[in-house]
PDB file with one MODEL, atoms N, CA, C and O in Angstrom:
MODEL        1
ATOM      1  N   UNK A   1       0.816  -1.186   0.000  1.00  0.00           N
ATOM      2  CA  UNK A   1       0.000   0.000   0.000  1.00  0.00           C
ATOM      3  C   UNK A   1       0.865   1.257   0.000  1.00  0.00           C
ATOM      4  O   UNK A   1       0.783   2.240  -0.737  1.00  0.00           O
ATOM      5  N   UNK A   2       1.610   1.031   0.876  1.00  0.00           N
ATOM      6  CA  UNK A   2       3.066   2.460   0.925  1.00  0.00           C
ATOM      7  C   UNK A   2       3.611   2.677  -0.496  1.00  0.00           C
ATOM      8  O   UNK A   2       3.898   3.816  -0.862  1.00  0.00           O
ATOM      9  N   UNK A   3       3.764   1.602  -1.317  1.00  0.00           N
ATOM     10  CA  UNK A   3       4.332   1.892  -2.564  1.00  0.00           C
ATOM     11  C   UNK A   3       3.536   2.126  -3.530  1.00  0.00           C
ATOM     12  O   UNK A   3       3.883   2.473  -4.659  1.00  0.00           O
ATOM     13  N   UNK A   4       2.234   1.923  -3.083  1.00  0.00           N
ATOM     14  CA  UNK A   4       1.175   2.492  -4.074  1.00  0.00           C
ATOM     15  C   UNK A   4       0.987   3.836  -3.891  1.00  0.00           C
ATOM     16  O   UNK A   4       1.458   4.330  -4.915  1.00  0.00           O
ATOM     17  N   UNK A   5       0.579   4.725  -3.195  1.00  0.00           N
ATOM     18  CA  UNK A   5       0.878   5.568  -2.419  1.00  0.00           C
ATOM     19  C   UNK A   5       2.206   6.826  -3.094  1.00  0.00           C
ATOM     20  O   UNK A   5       2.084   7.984  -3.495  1.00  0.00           O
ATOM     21  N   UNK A   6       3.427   5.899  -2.959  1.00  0.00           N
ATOM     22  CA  UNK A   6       4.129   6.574  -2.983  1.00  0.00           C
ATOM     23  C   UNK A   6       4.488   7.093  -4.659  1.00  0.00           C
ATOM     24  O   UNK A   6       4.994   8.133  -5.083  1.00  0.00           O
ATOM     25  N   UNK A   7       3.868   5.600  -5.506  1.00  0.00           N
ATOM     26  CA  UNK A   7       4.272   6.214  -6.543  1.00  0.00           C
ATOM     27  C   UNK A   7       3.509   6.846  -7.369  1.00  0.00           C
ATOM     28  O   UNK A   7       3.874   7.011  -8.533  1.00  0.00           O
ATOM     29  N   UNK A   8       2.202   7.354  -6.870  1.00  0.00           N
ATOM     30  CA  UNK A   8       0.931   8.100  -7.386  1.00  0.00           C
ATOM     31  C   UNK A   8       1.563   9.020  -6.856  1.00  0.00           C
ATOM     32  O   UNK A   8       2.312   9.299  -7.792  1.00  0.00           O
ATOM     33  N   UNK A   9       1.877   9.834  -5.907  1.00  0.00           N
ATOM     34  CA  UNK A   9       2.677  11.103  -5.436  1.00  0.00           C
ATOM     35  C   UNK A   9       3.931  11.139  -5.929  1.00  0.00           C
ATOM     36  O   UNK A   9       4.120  12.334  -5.702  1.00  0.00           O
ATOM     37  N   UNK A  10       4.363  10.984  -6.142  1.00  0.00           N
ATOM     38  CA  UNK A  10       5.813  10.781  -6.789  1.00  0.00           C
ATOM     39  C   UNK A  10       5.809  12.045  -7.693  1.00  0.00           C
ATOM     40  O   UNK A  10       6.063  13.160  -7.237  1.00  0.00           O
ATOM     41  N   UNK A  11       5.472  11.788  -9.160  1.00  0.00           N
ATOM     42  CA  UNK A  11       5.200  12.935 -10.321  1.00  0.00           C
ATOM     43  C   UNK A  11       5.187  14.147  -9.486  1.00  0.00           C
ATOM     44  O   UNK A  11       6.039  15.035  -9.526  1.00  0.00           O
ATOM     45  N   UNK A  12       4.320  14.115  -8.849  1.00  0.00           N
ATOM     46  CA  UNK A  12       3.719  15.938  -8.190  1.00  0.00           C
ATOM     47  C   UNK A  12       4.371  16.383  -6.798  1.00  0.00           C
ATOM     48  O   UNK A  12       4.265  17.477  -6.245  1.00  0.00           O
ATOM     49  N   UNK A  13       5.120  15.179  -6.352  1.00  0.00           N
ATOM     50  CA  UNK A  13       6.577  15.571  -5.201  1.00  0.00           C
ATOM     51  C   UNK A  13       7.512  16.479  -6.365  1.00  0.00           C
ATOM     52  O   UNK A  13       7.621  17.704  -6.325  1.00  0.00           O
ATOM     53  N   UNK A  14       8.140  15.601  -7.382  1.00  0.00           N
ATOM     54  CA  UNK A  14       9.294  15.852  -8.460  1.00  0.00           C
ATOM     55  C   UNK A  14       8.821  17.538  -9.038  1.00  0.00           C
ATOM     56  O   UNK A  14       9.524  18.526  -9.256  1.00  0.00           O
ATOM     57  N   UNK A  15       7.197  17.302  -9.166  1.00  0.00           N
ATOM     58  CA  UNK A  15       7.147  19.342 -10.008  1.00  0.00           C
ATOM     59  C   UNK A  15       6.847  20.110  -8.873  1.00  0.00           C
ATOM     60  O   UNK A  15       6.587  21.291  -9.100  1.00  0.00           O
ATOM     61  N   UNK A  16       6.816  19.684  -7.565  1.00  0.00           N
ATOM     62  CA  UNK A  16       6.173  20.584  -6.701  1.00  0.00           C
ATOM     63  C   UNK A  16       7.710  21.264  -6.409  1.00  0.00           C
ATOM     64  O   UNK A  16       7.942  22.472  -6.363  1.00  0.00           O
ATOM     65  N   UNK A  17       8.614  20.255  -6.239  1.00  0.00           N
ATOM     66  CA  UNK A  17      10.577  19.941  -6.076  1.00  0.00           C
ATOM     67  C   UNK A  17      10.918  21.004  -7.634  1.00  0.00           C
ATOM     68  O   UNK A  17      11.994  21.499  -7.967  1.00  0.00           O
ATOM     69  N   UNK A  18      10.124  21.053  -8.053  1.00  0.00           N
ATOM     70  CA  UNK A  18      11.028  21.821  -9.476  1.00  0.00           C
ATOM     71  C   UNK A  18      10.697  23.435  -9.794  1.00  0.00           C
ATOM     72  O   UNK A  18      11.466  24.225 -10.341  1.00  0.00           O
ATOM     73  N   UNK A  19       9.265  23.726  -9.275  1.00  0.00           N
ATOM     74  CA  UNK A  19       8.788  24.923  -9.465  1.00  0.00           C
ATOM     75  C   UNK A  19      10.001  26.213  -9.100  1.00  0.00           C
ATOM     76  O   UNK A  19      10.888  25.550  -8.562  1.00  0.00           O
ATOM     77  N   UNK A  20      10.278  27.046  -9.108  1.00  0.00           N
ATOM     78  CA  UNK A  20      11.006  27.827 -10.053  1.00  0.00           C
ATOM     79  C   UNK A  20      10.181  29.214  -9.258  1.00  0.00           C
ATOM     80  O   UNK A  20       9.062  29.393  -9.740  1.00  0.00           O
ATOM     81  N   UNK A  21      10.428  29.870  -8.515  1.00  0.00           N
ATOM     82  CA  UNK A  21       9.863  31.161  -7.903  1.00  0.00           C
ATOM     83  C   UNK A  21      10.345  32.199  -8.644  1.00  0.00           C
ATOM     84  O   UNK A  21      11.411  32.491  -8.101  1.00  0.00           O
ATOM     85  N   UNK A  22      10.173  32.914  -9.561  1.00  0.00           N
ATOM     86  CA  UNK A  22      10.398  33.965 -10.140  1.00  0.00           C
ATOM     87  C   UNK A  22       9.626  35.325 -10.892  1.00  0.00           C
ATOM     88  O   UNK A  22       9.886  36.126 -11.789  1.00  0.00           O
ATOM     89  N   UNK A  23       8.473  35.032  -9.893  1.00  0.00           N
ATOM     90  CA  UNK A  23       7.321  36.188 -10.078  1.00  0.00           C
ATOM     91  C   UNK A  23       6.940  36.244  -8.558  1.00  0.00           C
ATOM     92  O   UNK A  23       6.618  35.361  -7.762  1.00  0.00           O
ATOM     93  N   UNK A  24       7.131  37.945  -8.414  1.00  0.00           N
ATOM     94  CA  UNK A  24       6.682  38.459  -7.090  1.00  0.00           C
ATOM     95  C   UNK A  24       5.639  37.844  -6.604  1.00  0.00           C
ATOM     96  O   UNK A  24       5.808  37.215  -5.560  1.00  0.00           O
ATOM     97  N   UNK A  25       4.055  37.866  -7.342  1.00  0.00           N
ATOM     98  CA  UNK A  25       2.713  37.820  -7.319  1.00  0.00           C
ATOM     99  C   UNK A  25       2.610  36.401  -7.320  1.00  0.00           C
ATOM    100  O   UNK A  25       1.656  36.042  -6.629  1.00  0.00           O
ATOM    101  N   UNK A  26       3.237  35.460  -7.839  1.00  0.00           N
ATOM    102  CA  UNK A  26       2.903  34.250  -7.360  1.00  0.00           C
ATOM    103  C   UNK A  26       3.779  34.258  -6.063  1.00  0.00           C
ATOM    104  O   UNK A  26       3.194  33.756  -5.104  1.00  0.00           O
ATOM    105  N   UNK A  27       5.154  34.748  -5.789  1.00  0.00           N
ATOM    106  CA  UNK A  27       5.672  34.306  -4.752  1.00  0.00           C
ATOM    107  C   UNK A  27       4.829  34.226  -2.912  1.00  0.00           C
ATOM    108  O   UNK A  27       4.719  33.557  -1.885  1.00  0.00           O
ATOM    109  N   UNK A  28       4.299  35.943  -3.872  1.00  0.00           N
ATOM    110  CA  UNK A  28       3.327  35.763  -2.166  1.00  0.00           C
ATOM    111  C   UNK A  28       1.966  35.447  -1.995  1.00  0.00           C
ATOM    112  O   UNK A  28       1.345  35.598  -0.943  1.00  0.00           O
ATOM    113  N   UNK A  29       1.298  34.793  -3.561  1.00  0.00           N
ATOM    114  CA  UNK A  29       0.601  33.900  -2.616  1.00  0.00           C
ATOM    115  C   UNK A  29       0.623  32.678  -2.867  1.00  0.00           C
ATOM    116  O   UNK A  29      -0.354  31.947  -3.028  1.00  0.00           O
ATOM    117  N   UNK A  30       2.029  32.324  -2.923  1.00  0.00           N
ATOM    118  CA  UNK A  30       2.290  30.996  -2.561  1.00  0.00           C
ATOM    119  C   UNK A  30       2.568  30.781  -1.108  1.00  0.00           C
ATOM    120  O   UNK A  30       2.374  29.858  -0.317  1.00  0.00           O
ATOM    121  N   UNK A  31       3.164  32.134  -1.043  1.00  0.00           N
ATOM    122  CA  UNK A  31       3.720  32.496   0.712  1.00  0.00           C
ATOM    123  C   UNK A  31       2.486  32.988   1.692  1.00  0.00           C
ATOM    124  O   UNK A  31       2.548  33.144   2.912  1.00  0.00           O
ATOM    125  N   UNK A  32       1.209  33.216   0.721  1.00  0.00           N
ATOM    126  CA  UNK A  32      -0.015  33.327   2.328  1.00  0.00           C
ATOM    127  C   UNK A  32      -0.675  32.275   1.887  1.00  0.00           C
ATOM    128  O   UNK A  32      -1.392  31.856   2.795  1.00  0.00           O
ATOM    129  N   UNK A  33      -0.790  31.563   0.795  1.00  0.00           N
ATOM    130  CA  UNK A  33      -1.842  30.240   0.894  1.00  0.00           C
ATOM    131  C   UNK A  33      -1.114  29.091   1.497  1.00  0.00           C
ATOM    132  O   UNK A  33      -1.935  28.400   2.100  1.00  0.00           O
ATOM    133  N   UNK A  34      -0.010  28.640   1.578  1.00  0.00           N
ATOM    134  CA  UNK A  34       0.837  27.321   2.617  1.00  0.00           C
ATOM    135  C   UNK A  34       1.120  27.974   3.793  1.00  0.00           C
ATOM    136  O   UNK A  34       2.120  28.688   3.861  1.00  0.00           O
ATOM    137  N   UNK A  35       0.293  27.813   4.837  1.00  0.00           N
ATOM    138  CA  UNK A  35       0.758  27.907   6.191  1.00  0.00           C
ATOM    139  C   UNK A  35       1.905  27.470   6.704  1.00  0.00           C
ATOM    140  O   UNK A  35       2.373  26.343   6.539  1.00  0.00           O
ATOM    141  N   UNK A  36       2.422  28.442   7.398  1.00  0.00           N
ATOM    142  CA  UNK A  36       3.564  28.384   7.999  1.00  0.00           C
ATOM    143  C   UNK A  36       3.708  27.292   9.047  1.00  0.00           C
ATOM    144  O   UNK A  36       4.843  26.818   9.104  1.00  0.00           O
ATOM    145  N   UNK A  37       2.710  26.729   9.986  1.00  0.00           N
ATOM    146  CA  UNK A  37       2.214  26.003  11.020  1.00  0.00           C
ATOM    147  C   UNK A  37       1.216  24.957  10.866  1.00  0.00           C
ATOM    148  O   UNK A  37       0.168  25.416  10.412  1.00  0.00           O
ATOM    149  N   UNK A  38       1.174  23.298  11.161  1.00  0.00           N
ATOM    150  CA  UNK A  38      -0.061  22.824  11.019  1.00  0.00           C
ATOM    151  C   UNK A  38      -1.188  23.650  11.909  1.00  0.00           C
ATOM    152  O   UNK A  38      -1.218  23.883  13.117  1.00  0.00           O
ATOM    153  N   UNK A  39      -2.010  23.964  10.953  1.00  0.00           N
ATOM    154  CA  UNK A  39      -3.625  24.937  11.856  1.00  0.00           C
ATOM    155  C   UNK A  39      -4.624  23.490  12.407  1.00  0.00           C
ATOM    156  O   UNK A  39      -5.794  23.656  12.751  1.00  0.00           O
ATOM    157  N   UNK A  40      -3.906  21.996  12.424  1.00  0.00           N
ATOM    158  CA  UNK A  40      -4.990  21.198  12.628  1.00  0.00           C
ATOM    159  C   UNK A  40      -4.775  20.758  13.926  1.00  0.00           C
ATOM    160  O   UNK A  40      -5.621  19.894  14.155  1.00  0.00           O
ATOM    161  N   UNK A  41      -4.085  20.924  14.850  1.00  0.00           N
ATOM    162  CA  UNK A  41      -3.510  20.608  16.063  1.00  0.00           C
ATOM    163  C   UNK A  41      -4.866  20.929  16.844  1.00  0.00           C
ATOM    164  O   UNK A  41      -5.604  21.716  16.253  1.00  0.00           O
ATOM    165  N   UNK A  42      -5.309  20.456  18.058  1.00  0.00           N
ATOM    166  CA  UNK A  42      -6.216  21.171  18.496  1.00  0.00           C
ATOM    167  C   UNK A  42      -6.349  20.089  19.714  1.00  0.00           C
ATOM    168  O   UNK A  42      -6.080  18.907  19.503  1.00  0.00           O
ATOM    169  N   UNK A  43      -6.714  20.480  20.814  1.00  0.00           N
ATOM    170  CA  UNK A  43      -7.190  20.102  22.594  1.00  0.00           C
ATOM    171  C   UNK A  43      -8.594  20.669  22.473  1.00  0.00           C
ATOM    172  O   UNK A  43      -8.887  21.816  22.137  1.00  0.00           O
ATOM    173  N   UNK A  44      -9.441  19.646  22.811  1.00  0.00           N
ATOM    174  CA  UNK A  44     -11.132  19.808  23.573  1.00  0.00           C
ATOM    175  C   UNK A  44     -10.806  19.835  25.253  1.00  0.00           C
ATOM    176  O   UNK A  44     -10.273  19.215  26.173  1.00  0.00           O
ATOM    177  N   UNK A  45     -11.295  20.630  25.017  1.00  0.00           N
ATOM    178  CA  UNK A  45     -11.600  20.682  26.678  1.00  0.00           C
ATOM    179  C   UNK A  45     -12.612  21.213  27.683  1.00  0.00           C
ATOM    180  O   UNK A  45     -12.880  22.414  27.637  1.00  0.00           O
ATOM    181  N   UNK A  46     -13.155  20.492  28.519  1.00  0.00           N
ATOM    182  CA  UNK A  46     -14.312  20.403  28.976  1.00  0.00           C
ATOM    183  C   UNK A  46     -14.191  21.008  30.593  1.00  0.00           C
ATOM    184  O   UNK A  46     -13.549  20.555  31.541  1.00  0.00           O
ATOM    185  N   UNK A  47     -14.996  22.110  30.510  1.00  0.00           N
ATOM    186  CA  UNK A  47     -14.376  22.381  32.024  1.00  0.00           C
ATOM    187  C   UNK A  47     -13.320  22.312  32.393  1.00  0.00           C
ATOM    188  O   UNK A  47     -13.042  21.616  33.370  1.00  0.00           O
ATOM    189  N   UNK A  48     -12.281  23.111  31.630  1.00  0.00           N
ATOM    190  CA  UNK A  48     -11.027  23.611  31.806  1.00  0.00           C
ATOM    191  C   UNK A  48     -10.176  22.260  31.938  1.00  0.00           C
ATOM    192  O   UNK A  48      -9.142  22.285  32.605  1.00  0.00           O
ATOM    193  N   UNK A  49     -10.678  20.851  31.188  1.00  0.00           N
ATOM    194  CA  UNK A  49      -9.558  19.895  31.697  1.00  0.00           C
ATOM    195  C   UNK A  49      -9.562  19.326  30.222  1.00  0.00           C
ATOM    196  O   UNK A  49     -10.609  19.160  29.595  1.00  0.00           O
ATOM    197  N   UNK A  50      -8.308  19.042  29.721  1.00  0.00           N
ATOM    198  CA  UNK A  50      -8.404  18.520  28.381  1.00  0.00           C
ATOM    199  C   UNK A  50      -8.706  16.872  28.506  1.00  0.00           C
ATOM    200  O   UNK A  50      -8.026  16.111  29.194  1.00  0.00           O
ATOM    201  N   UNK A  51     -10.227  16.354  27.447  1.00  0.00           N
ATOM    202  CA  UNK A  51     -10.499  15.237  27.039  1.00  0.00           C
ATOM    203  C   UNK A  51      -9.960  14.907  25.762  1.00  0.00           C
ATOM    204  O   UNK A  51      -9.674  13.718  25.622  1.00  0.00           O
ATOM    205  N   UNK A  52      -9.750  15.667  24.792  1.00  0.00           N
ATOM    206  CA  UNK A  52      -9.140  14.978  23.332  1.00  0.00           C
ATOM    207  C   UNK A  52      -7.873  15.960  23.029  1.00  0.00           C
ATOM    208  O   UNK A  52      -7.849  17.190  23.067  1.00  0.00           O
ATOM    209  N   UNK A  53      -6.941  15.143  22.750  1.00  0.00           N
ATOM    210  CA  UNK A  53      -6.009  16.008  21.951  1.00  0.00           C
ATOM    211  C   UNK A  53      -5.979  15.125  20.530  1.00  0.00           C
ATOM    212  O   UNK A  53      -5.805  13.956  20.186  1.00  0.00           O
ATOM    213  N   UNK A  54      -6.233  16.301  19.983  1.00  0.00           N
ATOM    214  CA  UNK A  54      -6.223  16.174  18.027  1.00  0.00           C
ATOM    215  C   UNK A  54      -4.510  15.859  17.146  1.00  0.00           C
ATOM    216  O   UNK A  54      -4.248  16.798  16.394  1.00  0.00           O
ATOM    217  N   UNK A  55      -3.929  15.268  17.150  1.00  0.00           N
ATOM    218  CA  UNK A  55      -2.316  15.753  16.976  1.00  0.00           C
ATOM    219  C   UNK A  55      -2.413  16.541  15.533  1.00  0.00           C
ATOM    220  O   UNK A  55      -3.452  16.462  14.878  1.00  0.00           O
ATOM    221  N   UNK A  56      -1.359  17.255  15.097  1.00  0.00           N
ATOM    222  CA  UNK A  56      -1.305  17.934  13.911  1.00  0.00           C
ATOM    223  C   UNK A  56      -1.134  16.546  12.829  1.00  0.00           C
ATOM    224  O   UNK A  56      -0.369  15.585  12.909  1.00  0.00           O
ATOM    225  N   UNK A  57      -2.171  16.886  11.818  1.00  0.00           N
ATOM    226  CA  UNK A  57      -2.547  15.627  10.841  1.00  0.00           C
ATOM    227  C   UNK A  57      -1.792  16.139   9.312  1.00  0.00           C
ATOM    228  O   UNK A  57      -2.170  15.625   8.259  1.00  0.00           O
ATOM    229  N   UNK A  58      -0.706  17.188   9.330  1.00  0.00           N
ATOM    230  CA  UNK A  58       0.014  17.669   8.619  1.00  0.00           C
ATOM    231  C   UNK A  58       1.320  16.675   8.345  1.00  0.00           C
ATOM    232  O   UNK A  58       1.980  16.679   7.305  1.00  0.00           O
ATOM    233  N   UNK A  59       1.519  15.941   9.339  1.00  0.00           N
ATOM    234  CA  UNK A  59       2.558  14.702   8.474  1.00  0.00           C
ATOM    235  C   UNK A  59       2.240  13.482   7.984  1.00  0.00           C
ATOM    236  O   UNK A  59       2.969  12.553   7.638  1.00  0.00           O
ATOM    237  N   UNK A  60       0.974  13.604   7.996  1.00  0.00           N
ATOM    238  CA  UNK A  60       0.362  12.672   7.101  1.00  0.00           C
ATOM    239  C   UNK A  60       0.220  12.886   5.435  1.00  0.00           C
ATOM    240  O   UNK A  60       0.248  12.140   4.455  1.00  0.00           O
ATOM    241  N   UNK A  61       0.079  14.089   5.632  1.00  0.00           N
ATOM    242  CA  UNK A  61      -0.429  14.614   4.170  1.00  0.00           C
ATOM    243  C   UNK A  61       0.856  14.014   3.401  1.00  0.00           C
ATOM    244  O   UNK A  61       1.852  14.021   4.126  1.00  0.00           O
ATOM    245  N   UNK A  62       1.040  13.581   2.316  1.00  0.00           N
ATOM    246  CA  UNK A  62       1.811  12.714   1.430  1.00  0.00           C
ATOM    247  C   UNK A  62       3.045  14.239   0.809  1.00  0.00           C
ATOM    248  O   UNK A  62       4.265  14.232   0.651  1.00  0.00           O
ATOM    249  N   UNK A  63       2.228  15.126   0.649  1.00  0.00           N
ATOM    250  CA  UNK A  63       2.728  16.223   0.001  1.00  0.00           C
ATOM    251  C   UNK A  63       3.686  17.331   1.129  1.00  0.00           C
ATOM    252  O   UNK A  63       4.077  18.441   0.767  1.00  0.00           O
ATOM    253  N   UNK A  64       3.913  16.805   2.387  1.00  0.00           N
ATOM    254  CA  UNK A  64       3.899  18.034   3.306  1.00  0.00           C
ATOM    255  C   UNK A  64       5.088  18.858   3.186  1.00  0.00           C
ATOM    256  O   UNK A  64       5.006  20.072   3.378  1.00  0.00           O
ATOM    257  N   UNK A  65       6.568  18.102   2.780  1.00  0.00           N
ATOM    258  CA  UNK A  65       7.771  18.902   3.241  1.00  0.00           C
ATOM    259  C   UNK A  65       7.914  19.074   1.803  1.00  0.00           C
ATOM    260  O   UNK A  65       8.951  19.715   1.635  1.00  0.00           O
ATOM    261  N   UNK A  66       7.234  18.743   0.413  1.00  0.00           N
ATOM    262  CA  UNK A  66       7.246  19.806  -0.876  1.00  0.00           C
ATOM    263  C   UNK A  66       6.673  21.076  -0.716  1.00  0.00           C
ATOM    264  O   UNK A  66       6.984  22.040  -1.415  1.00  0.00           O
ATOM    265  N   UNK A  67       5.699  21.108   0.345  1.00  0.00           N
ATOM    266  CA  UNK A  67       4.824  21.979   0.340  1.00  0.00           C
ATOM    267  C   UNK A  67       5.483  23.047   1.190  1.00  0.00           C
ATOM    268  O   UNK A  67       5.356  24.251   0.965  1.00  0.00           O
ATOM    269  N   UNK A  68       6.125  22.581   2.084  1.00  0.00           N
ATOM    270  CA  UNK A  68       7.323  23.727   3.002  1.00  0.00           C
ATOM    271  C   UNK A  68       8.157  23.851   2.237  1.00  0.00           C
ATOM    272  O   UNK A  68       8.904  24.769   2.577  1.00  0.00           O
ATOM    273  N   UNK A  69       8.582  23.163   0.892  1.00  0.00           N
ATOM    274  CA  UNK A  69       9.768  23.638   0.851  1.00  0.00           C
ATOM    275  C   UNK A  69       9.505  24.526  -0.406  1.00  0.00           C
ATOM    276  O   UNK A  69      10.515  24.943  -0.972  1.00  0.00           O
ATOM    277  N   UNK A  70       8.375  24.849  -0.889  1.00  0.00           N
ATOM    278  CA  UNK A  70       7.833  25.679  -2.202  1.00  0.00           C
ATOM    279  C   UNK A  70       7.479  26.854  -1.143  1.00  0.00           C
ATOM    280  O   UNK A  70       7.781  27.944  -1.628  1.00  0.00           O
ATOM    281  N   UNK A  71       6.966  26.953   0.071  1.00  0.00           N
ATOM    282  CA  UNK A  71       7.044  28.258   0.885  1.00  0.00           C
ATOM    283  C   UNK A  71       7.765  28.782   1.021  1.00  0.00           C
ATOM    284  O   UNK A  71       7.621  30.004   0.972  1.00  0.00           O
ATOM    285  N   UNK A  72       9.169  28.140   1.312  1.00  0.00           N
ATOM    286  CA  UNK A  72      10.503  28.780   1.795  1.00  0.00           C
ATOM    287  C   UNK A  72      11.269  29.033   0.482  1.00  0.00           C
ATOM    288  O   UNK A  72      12.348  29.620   0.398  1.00  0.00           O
ATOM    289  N   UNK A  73      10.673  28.595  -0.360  1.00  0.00           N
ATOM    290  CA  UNK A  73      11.544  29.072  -1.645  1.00  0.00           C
ATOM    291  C   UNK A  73      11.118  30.550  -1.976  1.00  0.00           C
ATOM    292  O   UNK A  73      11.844  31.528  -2.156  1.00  0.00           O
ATOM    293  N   UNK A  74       9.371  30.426  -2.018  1.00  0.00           N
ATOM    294  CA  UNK A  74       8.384  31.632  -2.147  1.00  0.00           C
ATOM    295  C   UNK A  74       8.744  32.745  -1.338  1.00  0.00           C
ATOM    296  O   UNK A  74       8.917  33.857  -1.837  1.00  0.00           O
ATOM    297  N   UNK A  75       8.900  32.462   0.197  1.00  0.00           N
ATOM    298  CA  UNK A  75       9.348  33.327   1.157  1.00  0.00           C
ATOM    299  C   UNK A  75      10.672  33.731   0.579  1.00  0.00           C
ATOM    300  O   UNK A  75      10.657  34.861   0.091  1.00  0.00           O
ATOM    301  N   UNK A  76      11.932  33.023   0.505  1.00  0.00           N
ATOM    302  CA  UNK A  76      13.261  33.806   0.501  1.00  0.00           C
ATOM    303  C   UNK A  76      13.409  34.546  -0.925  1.00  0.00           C
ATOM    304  O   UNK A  76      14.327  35.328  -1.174  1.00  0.00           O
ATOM    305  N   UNK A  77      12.142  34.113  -2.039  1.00  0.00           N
ATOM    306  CA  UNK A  77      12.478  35.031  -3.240  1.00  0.00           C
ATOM    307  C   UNK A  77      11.938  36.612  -2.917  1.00  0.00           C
ATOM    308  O   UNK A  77      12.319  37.725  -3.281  1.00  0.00           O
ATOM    309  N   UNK A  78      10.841  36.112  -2.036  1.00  0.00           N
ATOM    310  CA  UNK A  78      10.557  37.171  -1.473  1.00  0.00           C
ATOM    311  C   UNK A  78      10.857  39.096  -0.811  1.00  0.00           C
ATOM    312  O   UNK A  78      10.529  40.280  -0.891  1.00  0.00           O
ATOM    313  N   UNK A  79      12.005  37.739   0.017  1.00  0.00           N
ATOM    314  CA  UNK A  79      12.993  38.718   0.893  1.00  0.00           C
ATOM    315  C   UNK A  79      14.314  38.802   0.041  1.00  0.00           C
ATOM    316  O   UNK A  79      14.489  39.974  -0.293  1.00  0.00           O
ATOM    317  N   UNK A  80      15.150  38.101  -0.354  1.00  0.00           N
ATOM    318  CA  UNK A  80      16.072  38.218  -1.008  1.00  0.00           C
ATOM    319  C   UNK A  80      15.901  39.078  -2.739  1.00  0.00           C
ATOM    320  O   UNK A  80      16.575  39.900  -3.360  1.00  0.00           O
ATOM    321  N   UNK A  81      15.296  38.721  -2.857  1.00  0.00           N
ATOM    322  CA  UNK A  81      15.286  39.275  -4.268  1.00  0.00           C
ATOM    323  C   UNK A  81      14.108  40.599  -4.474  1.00  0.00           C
ATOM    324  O   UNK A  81      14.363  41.706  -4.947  1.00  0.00           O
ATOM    325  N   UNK A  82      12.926  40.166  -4.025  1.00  0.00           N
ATOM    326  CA  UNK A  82      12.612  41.822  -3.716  1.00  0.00           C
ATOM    327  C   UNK A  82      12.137  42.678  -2.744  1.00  0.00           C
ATOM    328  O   UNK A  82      11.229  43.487  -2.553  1.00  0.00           O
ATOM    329  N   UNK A  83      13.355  42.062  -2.061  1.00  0.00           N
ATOM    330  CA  UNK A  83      13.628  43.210  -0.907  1.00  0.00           C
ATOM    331  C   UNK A  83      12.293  43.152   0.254  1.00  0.00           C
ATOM    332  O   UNK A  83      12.149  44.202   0.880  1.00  0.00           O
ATOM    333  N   UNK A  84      11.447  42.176   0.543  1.00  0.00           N
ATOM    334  CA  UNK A  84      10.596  42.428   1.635  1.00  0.00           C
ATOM    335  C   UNK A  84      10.249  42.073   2.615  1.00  0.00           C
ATOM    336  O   UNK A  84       9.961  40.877   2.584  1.00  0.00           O
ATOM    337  N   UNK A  85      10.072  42.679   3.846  1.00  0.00           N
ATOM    338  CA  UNK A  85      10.120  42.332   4.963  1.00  0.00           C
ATOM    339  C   UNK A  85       9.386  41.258   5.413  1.00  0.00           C
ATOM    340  O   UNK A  85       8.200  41.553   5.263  1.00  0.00           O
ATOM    341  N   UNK A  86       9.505  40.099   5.916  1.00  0.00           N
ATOM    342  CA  UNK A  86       8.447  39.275   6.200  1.00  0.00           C
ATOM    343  C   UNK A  86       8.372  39.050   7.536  1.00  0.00           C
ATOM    344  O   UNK A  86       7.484  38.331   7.992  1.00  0.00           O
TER     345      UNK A  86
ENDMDL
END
């Protein structure tokens, strides 16, 4: 199943790995649509005592550290090349 998996993601790891940051306007919103943080983390809690903790379901996602690493490309073309503060 892992290798099924892996090699249906595969293709779109390799172009997500190849994309090429060299337009401002895509850079930043490549840089506000991929969160910086999993937002799925989350504690229920009932009368101030936690019953569920949710863990962040962000290293599951098949795609996750292409997806940080097309932010941080987005981000440093950002700052490095035109000049902005982040």
């Amino acid at each position: 199943m892992r290798n099924l998996i892996s090699s249906v993601f595969n293709p779109l790891r390799k172009w997500l790995d190849s994309v090429d940051i060299h337009n401002p306007d895509l850079a930043l919103f490549v840089y506000r649509v991929i969160p910086a943080q999993c937002p799925f983390a989350r504690d229920i809690k009932l009368f101030g005592h936690t019953i569920l903790h949710i863990p962040p379901l962000c290293k599951f996602n098949p795609l996750y550290e292409e997806l940080m690493g097309l932010r941080f490309r987005a981000m440093c073309y950002l700052v490095d090349d035109c000049g902005m503060t982040i």
